[in-house]
CSV table of C-alpha atoms in Angstrom, one decimal:
chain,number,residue,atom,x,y,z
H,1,UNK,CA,-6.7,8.9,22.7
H,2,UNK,CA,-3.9,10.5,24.5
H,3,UNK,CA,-1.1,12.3,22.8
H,4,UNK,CA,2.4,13.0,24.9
H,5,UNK,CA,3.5,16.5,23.4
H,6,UNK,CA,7.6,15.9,22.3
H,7,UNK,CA,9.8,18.6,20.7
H,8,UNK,CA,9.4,20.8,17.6
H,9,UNK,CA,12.4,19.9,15.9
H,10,UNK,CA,11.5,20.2,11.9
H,11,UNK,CA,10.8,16.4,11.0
H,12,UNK,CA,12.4,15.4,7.2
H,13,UNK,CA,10.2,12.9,5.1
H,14,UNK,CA,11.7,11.1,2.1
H,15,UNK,CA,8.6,9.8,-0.3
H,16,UNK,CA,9.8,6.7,-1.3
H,17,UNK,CA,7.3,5.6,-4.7
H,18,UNK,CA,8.1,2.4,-6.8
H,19,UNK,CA,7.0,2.2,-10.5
H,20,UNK,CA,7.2,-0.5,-13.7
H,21,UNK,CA,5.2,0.9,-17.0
H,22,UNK,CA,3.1,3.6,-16.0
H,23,UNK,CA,5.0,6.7,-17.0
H,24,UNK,CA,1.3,8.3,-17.9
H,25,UNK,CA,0.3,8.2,-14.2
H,26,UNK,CA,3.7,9.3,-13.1
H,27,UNK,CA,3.5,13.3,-13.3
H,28,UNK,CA,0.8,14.0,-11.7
H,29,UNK,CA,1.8,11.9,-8.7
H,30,UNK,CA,5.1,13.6,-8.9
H,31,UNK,CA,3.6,17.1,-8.9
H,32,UNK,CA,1.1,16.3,-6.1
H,33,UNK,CA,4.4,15.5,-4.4
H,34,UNK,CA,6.3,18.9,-5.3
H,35,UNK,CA,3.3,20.8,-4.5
H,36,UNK,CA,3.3,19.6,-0.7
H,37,UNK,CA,2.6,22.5,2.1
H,38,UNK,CA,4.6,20.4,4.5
H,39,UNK,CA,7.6,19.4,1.2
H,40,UNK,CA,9.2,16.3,1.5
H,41,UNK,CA,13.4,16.2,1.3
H,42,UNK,CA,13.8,14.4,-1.0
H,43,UNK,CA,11.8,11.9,-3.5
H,44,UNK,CA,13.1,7.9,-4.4
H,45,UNK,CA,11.5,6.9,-7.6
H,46,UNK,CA,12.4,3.0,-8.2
H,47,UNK,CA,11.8,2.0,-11.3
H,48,UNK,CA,11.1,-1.8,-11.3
H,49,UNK,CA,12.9,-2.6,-14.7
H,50,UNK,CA,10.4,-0.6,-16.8
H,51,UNK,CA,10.2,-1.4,-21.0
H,52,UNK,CA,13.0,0.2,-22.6
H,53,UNK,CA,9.9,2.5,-24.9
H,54,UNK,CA,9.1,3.6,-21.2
H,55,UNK,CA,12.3,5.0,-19.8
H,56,UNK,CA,11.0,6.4,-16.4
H,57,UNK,CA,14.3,8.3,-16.5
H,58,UNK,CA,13.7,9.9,-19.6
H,59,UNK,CA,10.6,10.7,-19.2
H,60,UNK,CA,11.4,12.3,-15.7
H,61,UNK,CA,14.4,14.7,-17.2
H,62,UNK,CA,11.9,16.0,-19.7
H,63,UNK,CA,9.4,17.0,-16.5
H,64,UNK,CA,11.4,18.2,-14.0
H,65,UNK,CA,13.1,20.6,-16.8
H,66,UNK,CA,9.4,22.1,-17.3
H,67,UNK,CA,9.1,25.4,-15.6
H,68,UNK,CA,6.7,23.9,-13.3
H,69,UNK,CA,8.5,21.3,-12.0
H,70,UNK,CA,11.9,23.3,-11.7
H,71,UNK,CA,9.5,26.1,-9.5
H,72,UNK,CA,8.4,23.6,-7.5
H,73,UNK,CA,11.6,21.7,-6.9
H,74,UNK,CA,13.8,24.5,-6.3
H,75,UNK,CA,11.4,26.5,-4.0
H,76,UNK,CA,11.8,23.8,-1.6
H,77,UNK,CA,14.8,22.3,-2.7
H,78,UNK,CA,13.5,18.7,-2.8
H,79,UNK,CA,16.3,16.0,-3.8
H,80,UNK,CA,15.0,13.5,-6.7
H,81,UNK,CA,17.0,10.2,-7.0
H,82,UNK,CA,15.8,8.1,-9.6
H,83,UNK,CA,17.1,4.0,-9.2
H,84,UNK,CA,16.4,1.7,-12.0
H,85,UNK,CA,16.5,-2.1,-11.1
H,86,UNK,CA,18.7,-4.4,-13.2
H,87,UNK,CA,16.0,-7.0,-13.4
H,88,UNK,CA,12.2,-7.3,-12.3
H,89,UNK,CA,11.8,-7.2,-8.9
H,90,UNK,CA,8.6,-6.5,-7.3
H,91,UNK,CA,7.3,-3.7,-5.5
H,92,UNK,CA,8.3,-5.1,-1.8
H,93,UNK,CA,12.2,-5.7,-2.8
H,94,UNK,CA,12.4,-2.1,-5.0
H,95,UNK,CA,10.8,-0.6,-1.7
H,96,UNK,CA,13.3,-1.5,0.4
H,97,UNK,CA,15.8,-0.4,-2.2
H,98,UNK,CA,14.0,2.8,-1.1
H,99,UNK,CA,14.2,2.3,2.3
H,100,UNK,CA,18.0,1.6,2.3
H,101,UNK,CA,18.7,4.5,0.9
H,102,UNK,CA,16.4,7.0,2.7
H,103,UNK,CA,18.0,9.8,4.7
H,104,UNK,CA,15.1,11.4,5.9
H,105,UNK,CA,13.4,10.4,9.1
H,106,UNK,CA,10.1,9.4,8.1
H,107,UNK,CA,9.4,7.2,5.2
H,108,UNK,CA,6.5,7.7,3.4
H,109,UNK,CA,4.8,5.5,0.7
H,110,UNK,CA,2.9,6.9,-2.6
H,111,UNK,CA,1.7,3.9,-5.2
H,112,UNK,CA,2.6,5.2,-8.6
H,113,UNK,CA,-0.9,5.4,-10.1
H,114,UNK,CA,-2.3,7.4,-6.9
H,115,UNK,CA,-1.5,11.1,-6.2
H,116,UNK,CA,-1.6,13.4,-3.0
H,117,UNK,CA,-3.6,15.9,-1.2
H,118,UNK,CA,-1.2,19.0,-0.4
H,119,UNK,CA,-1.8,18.4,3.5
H,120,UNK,CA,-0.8,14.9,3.0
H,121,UNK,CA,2.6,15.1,4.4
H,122,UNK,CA,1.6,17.7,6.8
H,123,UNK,CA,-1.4,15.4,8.1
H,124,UNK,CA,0.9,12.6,8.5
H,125,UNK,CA,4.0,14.4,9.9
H,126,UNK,CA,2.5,16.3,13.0
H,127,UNK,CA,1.6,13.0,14.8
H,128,UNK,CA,5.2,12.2,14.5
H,129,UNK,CA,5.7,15.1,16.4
H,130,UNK,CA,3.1,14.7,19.0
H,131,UNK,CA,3.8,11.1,20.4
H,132,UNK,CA,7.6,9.5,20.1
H,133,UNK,CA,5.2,6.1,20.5
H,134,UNK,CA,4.3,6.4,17.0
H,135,UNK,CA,6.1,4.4,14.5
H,136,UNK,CA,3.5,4.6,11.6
H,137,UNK,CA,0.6,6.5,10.3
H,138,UNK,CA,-1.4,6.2,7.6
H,139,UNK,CA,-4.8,7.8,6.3
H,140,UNK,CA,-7.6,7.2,4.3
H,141,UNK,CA,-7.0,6.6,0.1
H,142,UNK,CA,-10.1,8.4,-2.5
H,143,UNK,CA,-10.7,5.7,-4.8
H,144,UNK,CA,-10.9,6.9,-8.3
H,145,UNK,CA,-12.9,4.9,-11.1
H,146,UNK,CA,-12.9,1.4,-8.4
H,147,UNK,CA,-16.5,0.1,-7.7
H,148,UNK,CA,-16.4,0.0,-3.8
H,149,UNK,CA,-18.7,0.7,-0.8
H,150,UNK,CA,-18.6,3.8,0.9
H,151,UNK,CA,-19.8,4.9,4.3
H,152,UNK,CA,-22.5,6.6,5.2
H,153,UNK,CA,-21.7,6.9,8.9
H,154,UNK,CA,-19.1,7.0,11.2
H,155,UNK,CA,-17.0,4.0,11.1
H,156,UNK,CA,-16.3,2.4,14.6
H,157,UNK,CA,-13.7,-0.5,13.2
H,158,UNK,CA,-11.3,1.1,10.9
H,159,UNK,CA,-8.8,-2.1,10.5
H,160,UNK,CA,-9.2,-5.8,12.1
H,161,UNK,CA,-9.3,-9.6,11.0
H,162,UNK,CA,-12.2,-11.6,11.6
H,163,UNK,CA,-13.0,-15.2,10.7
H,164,UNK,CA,-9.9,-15.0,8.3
H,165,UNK,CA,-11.2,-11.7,6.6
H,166,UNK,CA,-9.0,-8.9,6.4
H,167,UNK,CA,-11.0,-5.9,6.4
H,168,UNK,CA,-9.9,-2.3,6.3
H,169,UNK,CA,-12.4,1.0,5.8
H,170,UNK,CA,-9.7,3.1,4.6
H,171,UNK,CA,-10.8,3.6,1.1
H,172,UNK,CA,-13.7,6.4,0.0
H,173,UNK,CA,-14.8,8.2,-3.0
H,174,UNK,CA,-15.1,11.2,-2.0
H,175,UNK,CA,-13.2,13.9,0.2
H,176,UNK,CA,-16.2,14.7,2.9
H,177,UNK,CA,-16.6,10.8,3.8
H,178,UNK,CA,-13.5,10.8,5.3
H,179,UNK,CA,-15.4,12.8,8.4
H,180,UNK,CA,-16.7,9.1,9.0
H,181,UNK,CA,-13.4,7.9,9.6
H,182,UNK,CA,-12.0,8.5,13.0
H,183,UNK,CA,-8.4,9.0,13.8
H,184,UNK,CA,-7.3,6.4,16.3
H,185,UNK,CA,-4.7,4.0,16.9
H,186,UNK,CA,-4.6,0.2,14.3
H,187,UNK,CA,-3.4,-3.1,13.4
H,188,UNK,CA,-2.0,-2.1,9.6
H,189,UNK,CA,-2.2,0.4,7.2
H,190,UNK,CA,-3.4,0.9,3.5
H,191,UNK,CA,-0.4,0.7,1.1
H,192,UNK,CA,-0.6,3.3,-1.0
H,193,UNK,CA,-1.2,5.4,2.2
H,194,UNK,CA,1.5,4.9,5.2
H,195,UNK,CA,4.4,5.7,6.5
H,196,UNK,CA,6.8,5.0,9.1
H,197,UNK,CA,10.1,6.1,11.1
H,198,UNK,CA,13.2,5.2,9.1
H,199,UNK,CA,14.5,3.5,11.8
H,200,UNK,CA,11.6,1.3,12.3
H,201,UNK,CA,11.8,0.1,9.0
H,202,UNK,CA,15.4,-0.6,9.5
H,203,UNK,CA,14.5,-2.5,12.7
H,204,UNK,CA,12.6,-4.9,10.8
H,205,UNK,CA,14.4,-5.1,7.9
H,206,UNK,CA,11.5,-3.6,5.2
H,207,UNK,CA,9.2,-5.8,3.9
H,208,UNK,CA,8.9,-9.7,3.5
H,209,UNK,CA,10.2,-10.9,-0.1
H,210,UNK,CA,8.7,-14.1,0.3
H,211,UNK,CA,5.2,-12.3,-0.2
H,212,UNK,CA,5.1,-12.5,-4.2
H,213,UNK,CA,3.0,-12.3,-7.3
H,214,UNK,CA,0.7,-9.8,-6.9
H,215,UNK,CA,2.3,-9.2,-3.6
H,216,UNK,CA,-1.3,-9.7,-1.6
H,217,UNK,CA,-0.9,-9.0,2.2
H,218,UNK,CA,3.0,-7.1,2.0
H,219,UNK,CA,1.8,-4.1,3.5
H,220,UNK,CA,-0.6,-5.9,6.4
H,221,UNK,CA,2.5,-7.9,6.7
H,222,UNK,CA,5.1,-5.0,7.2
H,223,UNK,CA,2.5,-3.2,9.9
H,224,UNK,CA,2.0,-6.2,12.0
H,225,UNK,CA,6.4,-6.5,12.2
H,226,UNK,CA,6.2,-3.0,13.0
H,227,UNK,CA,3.7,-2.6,15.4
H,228,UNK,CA,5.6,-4.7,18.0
H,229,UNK,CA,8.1,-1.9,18.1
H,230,UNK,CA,5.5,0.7,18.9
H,231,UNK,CA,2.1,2.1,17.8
H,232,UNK,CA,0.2,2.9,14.4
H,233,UNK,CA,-2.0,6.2,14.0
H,234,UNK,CA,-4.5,6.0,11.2
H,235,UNK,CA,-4.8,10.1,10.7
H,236,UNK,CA,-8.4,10.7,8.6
H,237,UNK,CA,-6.9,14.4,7.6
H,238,UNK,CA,-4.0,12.7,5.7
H,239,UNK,CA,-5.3,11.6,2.3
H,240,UNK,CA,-4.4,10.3,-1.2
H,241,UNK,CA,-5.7,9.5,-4.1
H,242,UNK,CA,-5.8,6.0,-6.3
H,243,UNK,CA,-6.5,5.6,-10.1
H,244,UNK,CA,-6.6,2.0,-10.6
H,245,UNK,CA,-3.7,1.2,-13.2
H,246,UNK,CA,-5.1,-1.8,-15.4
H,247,UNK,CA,-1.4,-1.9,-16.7
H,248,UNK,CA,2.1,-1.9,-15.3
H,249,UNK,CA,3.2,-3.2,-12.0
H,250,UNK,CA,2.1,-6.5,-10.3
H,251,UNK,CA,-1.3,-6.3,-13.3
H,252,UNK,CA,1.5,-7.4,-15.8
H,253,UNK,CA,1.8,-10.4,-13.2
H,254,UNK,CA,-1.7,-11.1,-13.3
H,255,UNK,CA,-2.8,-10.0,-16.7
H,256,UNK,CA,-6.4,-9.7,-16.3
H,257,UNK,CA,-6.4,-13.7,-15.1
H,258,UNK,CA,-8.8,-14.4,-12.2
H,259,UNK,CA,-6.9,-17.2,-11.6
H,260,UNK,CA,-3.8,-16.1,-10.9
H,261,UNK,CA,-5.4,-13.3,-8.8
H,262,UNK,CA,-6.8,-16.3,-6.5
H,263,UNK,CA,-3.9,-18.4,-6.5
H,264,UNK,CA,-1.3,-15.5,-5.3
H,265,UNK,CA,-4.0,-13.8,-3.0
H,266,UNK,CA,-4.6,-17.3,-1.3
H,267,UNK,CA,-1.0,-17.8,-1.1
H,268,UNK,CA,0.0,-15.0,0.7
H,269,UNK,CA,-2.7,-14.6,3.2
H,270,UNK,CA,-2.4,-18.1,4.7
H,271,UNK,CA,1.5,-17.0,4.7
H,272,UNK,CA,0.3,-14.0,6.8
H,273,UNK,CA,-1.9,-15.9,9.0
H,274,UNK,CA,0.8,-18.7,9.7
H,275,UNK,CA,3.5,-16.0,9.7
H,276,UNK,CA,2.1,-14.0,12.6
H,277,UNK,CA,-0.7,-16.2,14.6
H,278,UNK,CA,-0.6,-19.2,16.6
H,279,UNK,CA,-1.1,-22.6,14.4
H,280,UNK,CA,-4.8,-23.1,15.7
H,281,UNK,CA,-5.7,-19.3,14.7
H,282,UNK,CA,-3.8,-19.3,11.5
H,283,UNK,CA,-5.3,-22.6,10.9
H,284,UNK,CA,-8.7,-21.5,11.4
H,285,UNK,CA,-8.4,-18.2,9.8
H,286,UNK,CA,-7.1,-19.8,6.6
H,287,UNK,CA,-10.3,-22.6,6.4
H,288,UNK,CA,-12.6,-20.0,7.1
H,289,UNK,CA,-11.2,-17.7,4.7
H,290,UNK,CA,-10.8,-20.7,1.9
H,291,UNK,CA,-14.6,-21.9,2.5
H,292,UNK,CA,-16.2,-18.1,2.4
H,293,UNK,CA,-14.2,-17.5,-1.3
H,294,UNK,CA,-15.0,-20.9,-2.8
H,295,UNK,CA,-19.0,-20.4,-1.7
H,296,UNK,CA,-18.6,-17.1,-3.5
H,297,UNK,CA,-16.9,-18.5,-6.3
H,298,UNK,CA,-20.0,-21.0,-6.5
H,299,UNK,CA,-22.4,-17.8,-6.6
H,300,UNK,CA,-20.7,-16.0,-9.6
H,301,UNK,CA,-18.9,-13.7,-7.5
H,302,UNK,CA,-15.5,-12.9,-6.8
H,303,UNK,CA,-15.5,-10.7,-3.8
H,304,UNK,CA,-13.0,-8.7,-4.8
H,305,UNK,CA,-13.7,-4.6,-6.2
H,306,UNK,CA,-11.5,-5.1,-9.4
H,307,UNK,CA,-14.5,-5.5,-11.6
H,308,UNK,CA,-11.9,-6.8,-14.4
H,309,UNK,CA,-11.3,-10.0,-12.6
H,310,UNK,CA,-14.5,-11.7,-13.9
H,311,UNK,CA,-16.0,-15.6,-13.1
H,312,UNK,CA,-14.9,-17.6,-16.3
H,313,UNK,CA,-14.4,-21.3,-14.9
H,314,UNK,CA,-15.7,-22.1,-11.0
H,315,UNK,CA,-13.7,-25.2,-10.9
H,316,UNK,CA,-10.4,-23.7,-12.4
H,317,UNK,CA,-10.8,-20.7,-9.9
H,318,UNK,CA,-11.5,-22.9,-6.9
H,319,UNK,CA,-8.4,-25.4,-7.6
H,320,UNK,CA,-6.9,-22.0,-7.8
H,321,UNK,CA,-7.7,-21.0,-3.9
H,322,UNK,CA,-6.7,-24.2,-2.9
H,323,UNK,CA,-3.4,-24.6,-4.2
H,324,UNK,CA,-2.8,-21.4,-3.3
H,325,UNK,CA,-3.4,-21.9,0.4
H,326,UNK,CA,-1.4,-25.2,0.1
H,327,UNK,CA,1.8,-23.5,-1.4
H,328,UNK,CA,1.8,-20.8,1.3
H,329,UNK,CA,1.2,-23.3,3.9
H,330,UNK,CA,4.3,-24.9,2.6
H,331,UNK,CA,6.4,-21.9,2.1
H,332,UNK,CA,5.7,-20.7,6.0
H,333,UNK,CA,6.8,-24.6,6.9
């Protein structure tokens, strides 16, 4: 891979990180984020309408007065803004609340149950620097408690869709795999792992609201706008880390119900596929994609690496997949 060589010119990074009920995960993601080697200039929280016994803002005072956080924040004079939604939102539309307001001039996303590596900023930020192609870049996310697969070699296919499966290899369990992950140029990025030039974003007017639920496919969705304005860098150096919430967020959405999972996952992704693919491909992607979860389903499995999403009823959960694909079908019409 080539990379053109651009000016120096210091490069500012807002963090933009959006949060409903989890004010237990939140310092350590918000340290991780102070503690940067390459500090960001400032830090959006958006607080998706949180319970009023977990007042993100409150919560946050009390922190950033601790002597740690006040070191941290005024060594590299980081900005915090803290936004609070009037009402429920989801995590696309309080993003682009984010994104709005931004003044920095990369955008970078943290999920608020993950934390980051100290390089992760830095990691990200040099390719920015390197190659004024670039619009996004993204890197690989340590999975913390989540039953998944892990490679044990290099990876040749990092991100790409086939048959109507969306697969990425971004996601490890420990720090050395990400040696089998090669740093090239993708299709889409990992959500709790990308970023993007401000006015890229702005371009494309942030992410889709129409994705919903347990918003399935919004950031696949928001890299494939993106990437017809220029090119996105997965960067295996430029890493963060994910403990699984089993509360807060889009989980109070899907409360532990398989069903729901199914029905919003299915709903999305043919959305996606009719969204950004010829008919015949998005048709075809979407069939193939319906029949390989239903003959899962069938087999007592659910595909999926959220082992609290559990086979109860086959027919229930197949009905779900179908109406699913039928609603977001409609919605694309």
């Amino acid at each position: 891979m080539t990379i053109n060589k651009t000016n120096k010119q210091k490069t500012s990074i807002s963090v933009v990180m959006c949060t409903r009920n989890r004010i237990n995960y939140l310092k350590k993601c918000l340290l991780s984020l102070l503690k940067q080697s390459y500090p960001p200039k400032e830090i959006i929280i958006v607080d998706d309408n949180s319970d009023e016994n977990l007042n993100v803002y409150e919560f946050l005072m009390n922190e950033i007065n601790s002597f740690e956080y006040k070191f941290y924040k005024l060594l590299h004079n980081i900005d915090i803004t803290i936004i609070k939604n009037k009402k429920h939102c989801g995590v696309i539309a309080s993003r682009n609340t984010g994104i709005r307001i931004a003044n920095g001039d990369i955008i970078a996303f943290l999920d608020d149950d993950g934390f980051a590596h100290n390089e992760w900023l830095k990691n990200l930020t040099k390719n920015y620097k390197q190659n004024n192609k670039i619009v996004g870049v993204g890197g690989p996310i340590i999975e913390i408690g989540r039953n998944i697969k892990t490679p044990t070699k290099p990876i040749k296919n990092l991100a790409y869709i086939r048959n109507g499966k969306i697969i990425t290899n971004y996601r490890i369990k420990k720090l050395k795999e990400a040696n089998y992950l090669s740093r090239k140029f993708v299709q889409f990025l990992q959500g709790g792992n990308m970023s993007f030039r401000r006015d890229s974003l702005l371009t494309v007017n942030g992410g889709d609201t129409s994705l919903i639920g347990n918003f399935y496919r919004e950031e696949t969705d928001l890299c494939f706008k993106i990437a017809k304005i220029g090119k996105l860098l997965f960067e295996p150096s430029a890493i963060t880390y994910h403990n699984t919430a089993k509360s807060g967020g889009c989980r109070e959405v899907i409360n532990f119900d398989l069903n729901t999972f199914l029905y919003y996952m299915f709903r999305n992704t043919t959305y996606f596929f009719f969204k950004h693919f010829n008919f015949r491909k998005a048709f075809s992607y979407t069939l193939k994609s319906v029949k390989r979860q239903i003959n899962l389903i069938q087999k007592n499995k659910t595909g999926l690496t959220r082992d609290y999403l559990i086979i109860l009823n086959k027919k229930r959960h197949i009905k779900s997949v179908i109406i699913g694909t039928l609603i977001g079908a409609y919605n694309w019409f």
